[in-house]
Short mmCIF file of C-alpha atoms in Angstrom, two decimals:
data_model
loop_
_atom_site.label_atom_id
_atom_site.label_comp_id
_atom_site.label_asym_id
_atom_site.label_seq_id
_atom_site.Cartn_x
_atom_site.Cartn_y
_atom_site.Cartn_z
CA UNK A 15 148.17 -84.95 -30.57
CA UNK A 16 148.75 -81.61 -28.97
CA UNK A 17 150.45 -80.51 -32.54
CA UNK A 18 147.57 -81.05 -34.39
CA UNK A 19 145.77 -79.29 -31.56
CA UNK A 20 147.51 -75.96 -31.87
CA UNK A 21 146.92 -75.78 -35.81
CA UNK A 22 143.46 -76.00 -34.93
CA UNK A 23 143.77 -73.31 -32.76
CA UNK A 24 145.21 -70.85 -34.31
CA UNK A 25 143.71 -71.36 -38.33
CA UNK A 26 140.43 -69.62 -37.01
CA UNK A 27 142.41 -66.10 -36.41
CA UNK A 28 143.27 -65.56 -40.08
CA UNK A 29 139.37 -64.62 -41.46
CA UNK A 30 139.01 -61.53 -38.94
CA UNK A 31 142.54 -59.93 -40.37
CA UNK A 32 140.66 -59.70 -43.30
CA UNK A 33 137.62 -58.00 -41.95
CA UNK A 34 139.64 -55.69 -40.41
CA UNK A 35 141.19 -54.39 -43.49
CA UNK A 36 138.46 -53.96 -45.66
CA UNK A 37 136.78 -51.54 -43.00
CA UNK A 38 139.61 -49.46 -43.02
CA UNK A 39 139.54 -49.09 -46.55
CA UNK A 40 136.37 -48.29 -46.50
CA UNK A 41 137.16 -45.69 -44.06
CA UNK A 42 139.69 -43.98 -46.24
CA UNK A 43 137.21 -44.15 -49.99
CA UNK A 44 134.54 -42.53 -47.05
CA UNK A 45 136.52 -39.49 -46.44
CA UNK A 46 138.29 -39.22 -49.97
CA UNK A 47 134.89 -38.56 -51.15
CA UNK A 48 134.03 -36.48 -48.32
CA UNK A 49 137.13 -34.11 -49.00
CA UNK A 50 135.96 -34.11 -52.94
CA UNK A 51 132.56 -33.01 -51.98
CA UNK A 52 134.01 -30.38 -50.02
CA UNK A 53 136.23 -28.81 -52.50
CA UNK A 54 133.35 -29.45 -55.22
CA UNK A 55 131.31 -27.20 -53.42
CA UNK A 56 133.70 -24.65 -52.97
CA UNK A 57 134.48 -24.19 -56.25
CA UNK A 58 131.23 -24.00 -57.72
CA UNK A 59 130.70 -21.30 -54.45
CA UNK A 60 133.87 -19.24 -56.06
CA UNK A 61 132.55 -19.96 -59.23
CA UNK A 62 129.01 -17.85 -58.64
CA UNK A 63 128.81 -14.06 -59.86
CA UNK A 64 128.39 -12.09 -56.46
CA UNK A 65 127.04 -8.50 -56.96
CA UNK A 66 129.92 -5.39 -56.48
CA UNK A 67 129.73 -3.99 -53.35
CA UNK A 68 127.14 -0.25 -53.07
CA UNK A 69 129.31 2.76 -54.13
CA UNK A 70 129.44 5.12 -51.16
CA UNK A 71 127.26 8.04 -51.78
CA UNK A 72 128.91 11.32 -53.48
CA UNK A 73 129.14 13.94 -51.08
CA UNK A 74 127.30 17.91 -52.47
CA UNK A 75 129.51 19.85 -54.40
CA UNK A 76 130.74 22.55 -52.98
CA UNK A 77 129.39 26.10 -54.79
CA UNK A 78 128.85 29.93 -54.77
CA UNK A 79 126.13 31.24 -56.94
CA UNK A 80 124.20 34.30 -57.52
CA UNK A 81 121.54 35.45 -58.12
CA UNK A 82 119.92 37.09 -61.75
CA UNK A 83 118.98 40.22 -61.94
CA UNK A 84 116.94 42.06 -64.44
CA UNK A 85 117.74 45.67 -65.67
CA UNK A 86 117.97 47.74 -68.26
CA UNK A 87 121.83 47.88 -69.62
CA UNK A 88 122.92 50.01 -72.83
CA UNK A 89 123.84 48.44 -76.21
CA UNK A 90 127.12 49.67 -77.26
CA UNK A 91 129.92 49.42 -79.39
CA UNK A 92 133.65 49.18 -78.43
CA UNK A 93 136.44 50.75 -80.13
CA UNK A 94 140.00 52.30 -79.76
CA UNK A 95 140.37 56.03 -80.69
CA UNK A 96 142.96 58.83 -80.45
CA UNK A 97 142.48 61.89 -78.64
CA UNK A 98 143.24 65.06 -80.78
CA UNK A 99 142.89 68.92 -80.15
CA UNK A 100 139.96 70.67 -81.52
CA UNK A 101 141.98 73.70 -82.13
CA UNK A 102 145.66 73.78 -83.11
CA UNK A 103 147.14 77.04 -84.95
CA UNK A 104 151.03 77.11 -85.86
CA UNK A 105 152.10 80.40 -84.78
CA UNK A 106 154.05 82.03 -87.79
CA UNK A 107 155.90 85.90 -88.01
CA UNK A 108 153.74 87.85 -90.57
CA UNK A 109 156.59 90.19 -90.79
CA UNK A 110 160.27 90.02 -90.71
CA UNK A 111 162.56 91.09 -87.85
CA UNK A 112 164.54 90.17 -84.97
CA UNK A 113 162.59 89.00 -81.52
CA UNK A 114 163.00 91.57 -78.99
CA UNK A 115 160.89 90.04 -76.41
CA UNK A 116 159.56 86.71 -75.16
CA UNK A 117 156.37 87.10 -73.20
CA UNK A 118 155.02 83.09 -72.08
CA UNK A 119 156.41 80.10 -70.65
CA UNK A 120 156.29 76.79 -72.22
CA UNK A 121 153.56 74.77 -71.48
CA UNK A 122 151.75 77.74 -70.59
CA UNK A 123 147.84 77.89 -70.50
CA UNK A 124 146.84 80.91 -73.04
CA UNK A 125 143.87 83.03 -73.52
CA UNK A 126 143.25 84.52 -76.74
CA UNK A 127 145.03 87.85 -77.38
CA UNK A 128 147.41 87.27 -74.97
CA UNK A 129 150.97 88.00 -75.90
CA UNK A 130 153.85 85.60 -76.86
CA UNK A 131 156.46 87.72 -78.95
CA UNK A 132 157.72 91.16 -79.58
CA UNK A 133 159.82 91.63 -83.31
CA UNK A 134 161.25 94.80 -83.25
CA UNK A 135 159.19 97.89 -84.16
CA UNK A 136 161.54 100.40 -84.74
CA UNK A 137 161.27 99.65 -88.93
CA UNK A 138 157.68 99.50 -88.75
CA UNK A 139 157.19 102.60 -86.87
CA UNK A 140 159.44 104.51 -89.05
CA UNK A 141 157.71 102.97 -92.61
CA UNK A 142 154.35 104.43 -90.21
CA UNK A 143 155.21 107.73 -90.18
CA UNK A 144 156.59 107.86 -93.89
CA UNK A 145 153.59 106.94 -94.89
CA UNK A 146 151.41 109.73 -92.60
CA UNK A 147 153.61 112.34 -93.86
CA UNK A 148 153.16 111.22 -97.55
CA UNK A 149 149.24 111.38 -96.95
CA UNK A 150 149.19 114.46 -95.35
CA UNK A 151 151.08 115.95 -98.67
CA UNK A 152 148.50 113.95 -100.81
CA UNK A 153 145.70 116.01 -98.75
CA UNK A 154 147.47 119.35 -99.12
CA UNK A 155 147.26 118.89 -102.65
CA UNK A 156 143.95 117.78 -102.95
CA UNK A 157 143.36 121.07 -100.77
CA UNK A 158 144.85 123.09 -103.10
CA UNK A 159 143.90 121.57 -106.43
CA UNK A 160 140.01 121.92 -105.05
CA UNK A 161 140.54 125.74 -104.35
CA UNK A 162 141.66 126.13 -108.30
CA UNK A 163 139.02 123.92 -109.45
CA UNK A 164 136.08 126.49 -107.63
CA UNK A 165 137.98 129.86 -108.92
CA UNK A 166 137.75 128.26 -112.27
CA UNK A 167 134.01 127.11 -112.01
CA UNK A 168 133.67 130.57 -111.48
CA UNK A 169 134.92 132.12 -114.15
CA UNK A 170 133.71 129.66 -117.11
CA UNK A 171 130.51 131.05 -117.12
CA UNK A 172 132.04 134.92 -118.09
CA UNK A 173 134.37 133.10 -120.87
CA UNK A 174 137.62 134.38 -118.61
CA UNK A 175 139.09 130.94 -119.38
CA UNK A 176 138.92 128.25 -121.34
CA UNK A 177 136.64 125.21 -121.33
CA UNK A 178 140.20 122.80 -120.93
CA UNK A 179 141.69 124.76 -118.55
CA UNK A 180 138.53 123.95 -116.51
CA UNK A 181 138.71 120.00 -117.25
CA UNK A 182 142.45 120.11 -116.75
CA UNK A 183 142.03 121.53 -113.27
CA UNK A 184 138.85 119.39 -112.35
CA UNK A 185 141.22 116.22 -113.21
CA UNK A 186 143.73 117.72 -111.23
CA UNK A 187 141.41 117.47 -108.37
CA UNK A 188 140.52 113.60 -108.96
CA UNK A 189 143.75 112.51 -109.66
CA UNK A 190 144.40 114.34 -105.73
CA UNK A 191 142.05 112.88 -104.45
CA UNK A 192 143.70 109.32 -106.02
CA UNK A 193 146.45 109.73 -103.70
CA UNK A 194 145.01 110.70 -100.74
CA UNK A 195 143.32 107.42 -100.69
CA UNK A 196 146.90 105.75 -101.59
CA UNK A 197 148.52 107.62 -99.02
CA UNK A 198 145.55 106.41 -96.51
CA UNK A 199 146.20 102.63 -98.00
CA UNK A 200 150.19 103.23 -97.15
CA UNK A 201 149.23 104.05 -93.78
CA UNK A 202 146.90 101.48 -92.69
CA UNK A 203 149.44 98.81 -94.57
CA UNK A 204 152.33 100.42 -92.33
CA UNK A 205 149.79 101.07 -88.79
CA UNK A 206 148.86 97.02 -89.70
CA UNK A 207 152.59 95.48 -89.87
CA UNK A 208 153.79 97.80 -86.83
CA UNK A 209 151.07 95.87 -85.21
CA UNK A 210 152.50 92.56 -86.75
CA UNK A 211 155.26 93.18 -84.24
CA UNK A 212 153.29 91.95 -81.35
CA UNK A 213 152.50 88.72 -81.84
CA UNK A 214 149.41 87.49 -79.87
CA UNK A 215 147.64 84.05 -79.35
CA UNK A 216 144.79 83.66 -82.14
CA UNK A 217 143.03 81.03 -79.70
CA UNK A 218 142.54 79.83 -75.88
CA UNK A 219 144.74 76.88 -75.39
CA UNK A 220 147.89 75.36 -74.38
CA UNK A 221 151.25 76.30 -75.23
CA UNK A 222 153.78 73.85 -77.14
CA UNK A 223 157.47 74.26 -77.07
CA UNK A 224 158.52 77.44 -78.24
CA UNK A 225 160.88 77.00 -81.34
CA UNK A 226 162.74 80.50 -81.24
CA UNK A 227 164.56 82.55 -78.54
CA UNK A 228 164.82 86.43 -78.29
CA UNK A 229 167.75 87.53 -80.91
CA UNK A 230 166.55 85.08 -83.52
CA UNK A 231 165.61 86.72 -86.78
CA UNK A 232 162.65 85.12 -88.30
CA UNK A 233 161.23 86.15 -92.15
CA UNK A 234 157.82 86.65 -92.91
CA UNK A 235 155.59 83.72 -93.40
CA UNK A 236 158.41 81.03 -93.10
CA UNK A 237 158.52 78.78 -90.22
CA UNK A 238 156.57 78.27 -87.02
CA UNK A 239 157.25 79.75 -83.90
CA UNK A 240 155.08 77.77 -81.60
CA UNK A 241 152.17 75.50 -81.47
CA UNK A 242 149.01 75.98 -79.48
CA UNK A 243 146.31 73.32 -78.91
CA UNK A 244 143.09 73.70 -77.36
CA UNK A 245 142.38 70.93 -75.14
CA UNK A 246 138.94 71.61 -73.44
CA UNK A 247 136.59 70.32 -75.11
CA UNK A 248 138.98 67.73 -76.80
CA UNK A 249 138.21 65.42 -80.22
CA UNK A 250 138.43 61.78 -79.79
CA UNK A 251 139.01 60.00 -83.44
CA UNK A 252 138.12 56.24 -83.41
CA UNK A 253 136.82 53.54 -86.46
CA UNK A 254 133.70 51.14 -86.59
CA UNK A 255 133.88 48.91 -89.17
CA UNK A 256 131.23 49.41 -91.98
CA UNK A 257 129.00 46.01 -90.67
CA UNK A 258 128.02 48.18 -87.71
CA UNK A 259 127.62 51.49 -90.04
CA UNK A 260 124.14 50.57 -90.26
CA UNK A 261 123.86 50.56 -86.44
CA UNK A 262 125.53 53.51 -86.19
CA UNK A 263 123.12 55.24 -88.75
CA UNK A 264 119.89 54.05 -87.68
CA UNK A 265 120.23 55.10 -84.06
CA UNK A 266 122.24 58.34 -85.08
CA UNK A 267 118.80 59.77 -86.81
CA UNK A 268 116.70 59.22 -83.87
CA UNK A 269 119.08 60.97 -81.51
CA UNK A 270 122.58 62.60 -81.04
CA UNK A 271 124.68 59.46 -79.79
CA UNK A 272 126.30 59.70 -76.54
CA UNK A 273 129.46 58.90 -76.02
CA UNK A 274 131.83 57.50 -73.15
CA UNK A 275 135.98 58.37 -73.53
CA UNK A 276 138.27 56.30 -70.99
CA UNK A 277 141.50 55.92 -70.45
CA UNK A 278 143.40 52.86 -70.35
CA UNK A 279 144.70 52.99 -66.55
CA UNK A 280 141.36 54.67 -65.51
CA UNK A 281 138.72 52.26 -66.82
CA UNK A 282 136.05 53.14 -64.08
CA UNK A 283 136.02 57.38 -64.28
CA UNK A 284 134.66 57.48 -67.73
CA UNK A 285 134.20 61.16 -69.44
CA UNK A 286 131.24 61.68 -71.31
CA UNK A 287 130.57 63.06 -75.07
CA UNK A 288 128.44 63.31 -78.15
CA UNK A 289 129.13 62.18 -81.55
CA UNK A 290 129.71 64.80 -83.33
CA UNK A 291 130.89 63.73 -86.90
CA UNK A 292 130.58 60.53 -89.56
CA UNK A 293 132.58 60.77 -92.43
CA UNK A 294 131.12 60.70 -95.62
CA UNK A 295 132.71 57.39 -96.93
CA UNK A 296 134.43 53.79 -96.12
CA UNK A 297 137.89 53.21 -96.14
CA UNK A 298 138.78 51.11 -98.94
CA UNK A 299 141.82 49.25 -97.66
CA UNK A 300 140.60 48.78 -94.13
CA UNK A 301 137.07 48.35 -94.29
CA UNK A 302 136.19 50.88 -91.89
CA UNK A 303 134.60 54.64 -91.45
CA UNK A 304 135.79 57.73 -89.24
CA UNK A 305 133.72 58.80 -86.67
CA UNK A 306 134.97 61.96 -84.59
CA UNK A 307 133.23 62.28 -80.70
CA UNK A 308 133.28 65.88 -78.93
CA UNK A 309 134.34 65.41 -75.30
CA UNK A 310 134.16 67.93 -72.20
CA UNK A 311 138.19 68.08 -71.20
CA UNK A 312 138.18 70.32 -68.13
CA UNK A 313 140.49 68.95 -65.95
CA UNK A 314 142.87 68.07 -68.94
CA UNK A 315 142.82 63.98 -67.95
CA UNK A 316 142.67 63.44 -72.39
CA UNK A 317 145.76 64.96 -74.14
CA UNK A 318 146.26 64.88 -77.68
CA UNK A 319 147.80 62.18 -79.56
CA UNK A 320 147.14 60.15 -76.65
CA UNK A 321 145.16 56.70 -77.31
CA UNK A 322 141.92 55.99 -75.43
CA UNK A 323 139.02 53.36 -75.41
CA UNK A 324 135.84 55.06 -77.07
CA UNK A 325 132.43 53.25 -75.91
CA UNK A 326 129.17 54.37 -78.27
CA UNK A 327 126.25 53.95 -76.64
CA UNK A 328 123.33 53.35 -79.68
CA UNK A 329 120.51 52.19 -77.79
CA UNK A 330 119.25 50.70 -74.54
CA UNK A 331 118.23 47.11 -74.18
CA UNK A 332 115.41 46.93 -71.37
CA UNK A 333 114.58 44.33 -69.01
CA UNK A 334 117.90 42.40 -69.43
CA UNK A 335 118.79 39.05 -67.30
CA UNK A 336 122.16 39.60 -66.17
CA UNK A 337 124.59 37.53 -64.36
CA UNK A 338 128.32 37.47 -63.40
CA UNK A 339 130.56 36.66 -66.72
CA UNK A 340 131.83 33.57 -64.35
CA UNK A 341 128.58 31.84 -64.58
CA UNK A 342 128.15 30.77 -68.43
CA UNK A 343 130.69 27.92 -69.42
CA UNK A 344 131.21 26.68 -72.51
CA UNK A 345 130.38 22.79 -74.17
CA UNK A 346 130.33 21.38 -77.76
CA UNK A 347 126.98 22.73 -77.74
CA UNK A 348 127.04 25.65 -76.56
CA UNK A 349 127.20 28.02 -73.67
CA UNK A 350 125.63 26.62 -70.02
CA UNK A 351 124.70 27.78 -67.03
CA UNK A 352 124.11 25.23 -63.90
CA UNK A 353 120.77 26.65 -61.87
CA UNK A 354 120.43 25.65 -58.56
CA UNK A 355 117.16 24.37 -57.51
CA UNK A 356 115.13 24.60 -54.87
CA UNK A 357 116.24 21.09 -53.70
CA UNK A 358 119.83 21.70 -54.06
CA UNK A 359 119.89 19.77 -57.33
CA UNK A 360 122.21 21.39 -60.25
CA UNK A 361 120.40 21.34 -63.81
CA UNK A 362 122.55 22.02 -66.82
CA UNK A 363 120.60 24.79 -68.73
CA UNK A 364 121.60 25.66 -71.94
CA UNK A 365 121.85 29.51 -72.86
CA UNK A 366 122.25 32.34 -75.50
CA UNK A 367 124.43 35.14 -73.83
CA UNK A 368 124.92 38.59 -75.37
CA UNK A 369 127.01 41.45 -74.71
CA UNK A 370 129.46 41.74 -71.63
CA UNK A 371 128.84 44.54 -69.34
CA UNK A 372 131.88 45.18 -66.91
CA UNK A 373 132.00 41.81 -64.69
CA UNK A 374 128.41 40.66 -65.74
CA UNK A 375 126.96 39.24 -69.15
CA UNK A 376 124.00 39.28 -70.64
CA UNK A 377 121.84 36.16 -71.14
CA UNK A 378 119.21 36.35 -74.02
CA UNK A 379 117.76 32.90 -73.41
CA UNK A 380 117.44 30.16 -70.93
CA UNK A 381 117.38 31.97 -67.72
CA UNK A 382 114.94 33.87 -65.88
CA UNK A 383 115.95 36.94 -63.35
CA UNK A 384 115.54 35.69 -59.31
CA UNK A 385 117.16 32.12 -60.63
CA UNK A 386 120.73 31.07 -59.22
CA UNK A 387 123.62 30.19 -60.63
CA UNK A 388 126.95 28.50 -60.16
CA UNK A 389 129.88 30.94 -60.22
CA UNK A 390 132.35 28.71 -58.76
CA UNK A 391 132.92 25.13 -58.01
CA UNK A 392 131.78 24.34 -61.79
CA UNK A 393 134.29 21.19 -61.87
CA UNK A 394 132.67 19.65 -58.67
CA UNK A 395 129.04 19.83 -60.07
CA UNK A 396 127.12 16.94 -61.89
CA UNK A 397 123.93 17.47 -63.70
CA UNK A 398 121.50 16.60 -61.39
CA UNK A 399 123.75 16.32 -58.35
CA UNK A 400 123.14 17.75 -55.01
CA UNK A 401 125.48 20.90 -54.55
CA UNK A 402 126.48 22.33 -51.09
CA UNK A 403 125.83 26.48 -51.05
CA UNK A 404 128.68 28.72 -49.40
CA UNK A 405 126.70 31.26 -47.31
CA UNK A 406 128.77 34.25 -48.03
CA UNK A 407 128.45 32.99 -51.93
CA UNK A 408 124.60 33.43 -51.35
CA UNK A 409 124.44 36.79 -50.89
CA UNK A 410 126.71 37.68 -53.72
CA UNK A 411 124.61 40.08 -56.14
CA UNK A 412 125.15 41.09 -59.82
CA UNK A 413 126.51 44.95 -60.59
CA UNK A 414 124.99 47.26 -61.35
CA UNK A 415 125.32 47.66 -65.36
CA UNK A 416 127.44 49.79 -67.39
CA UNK A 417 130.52 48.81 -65.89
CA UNK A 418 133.77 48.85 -68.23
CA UNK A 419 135.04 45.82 -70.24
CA UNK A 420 133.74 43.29 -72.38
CA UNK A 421 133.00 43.17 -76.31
CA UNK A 422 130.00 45.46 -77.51
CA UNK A 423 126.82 44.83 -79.01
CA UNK A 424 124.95 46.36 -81.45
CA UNK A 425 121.32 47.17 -82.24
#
């Protein structure tokens, strides 16, 4: 009895094992799915385009500018020339003889008729008074032969002589009088090479390097004995090429062309000159014509032989914008200028620029004078971008015109 009392007892236990176990799986599918939700979600969350985070804002260029000006600025045209004397006589011996004398210095400044050598005279003086005595023996006889001539024209008339005895001593008398004036002739000839021994400068000028010394014997008309050049004024040769001939032409028959000489290492102390000559034709192998300008030379800063850059001024172009040369830059398109606004904005403006005067250019197009302009910081700038001024850049102003440098222009 009590065995089959404790199987009773303890079958009822065995049904709640059971229970317990399926609630505990139950548990576990609960949270599986939980978990699956979870990473579900953040998936799709990753999964979602999110929009890029705000660029920071681009901080104002930083620029100087100026400011254009209007003004009228010549038209010109740009070439290289060569300085050359307007005067320049070889000094030759127009007699022979030994130099006796040496009266300059090398390099010296001359005045006309001053003296620069002495050939001996002695020959000269001698052939001089040969040639007096020879004349005063031609006028003795012309003396005499006249005398005879008037006691025969007195005694013609009575029949004391005859008629040829007459003519003979009338020709006697021209053919005196013949010599006389070859004896005069021999004298001047002999009065003019005695003078021939002092040999003077023909012109004012400078002296050269003097190519004899005293004891040298030099022959008539052979060989120099110095060159002189006259420096002030001075020539200055230079070429246009026959496209601005035209140019050159149409403003040379309103006015005499003025003319500005510089050289190289002195760009800004111009001297100033007139065109003076054109030649008459164009070069066939270079394409271009001669043009000769006369320039004051006082202080002697032009020498001859010496290059120099020749500016011709043609016309004047009035009411020009101008702005520093840094301002324009250069695109596929075309030159540009960036104009500050009022707002501190950039614009890109397009623009036609024309000739370069010293550190400033000329713009045809695009730009007005009183509008400003980027001169540096270009790189930093966007169109339409704000732009950060430099104070001291503000007050920067355009030159005045007619500076040196730069390619010409023409009218």
């Amino acid at each position: 009895m009590q065995v089959t009392a404790v199987d009773t007892a303890a079958s009822p236990a065995r049904p709640r094992s059971r229970g317990g176990s399926l609630s505990l799986a139950r548990l576990v599918a609960l949270v599986f799915i939980f978990v699956l939700a979870l990473v579900l979600a953040l998936v799709l969350t990753a999964c979602k385009p999110q929009a890029p985070p705000a660029a920071p804002a681009r901080p104002p260029a930083q620029v100087a500018v100026a400011t254009a000006v209007k003004q009228d600025v010549p038209i010109y045209l740009d070439a290289i020339g060569k300085s050359a004397a307007r005067e320049a006589v070889s000094v030759q011996p127009q007699v022979s003889g030994r130099i006796t004398r040496l009266h300059f210095a090398d390099g010296a400044q001359l005045a006309a008729g001053d003296p620069l050598f002495t050939i001996d005279p002695r020959p000269y003086q001698a052939q001089l008074d040969a040639a007096a005595g020879s004349l005063a023996q031609a006028k003795a006889a012309l003396a005499f032969a006249r005398i005879e001539l008037a006691r025969a024209a007195e005694l013609v008339p009575t029949k004391s002589i005859a008629q040829e005895e007459f003519d003979t001593r009338q020709n006697a008398v021209a053919v005196a009088e013949a010599q006389v004036q070859q004896g005069q002739a021999a004298v001047a000839t002999a009065r003019l090479n005695l003078e021939y021994c002092s040999i003077r400068s023909p012109i004012d000028g400078r002296a050269g390097q003097r190519l004899v010394d005293p004891g040298n014997v030099v022959t008539a008309n052979s060989g120099s004995l110095l060159l002189i050049q006259r420096l002030d004024p001075i020539y200055a040769d230079f070429t246009v090429t026959e496209s601005d001939l035209s140019a050159v032409q149409r403003n040379m028959a309103r006015a005499a062309l003025r003319v500005e000489v510089r050289l190289p290492e002195e760009p800004d102390r111009p001297l100033a000159g007139e065109l003076t000559f054109l030649d008459n034709a164009v070069q066939d192998t270079t394409g271009t014509v001669k043009l000769r300008a006369t320039v004051h030379n006082r202080d002697h800063r032009l020498w001859p032989g010496r290059f120099v850059k020749v500016r011709l001024l043609l016309d004047t172009l009035p009411g020009a914008v101008l702005v520093p040369a840094a301002a324009p830059q250069l695109s596929a398109r075309g030159p540009f200028v960036f104009v500050v606004n009022e707002d501190s904005t950039a614009e890109l403006r397009p623009v036609k620029t024309g000739q370069r005067q010293g550190d400033q250019v000329v713009v045809d197009q695009g730009l007005a004078a009183g509008e400003r302009v980027v001169v540096a910081g270009h790189i930093g700038v966007m169109p339409g971008g704000k732009v950060h001024v430099e104070e001291q850049a503000r007050a920067a102003s355009v030159a005045p015109a007619g500076g040196n440098g730069g390619s010409g222009g023409k009218s």
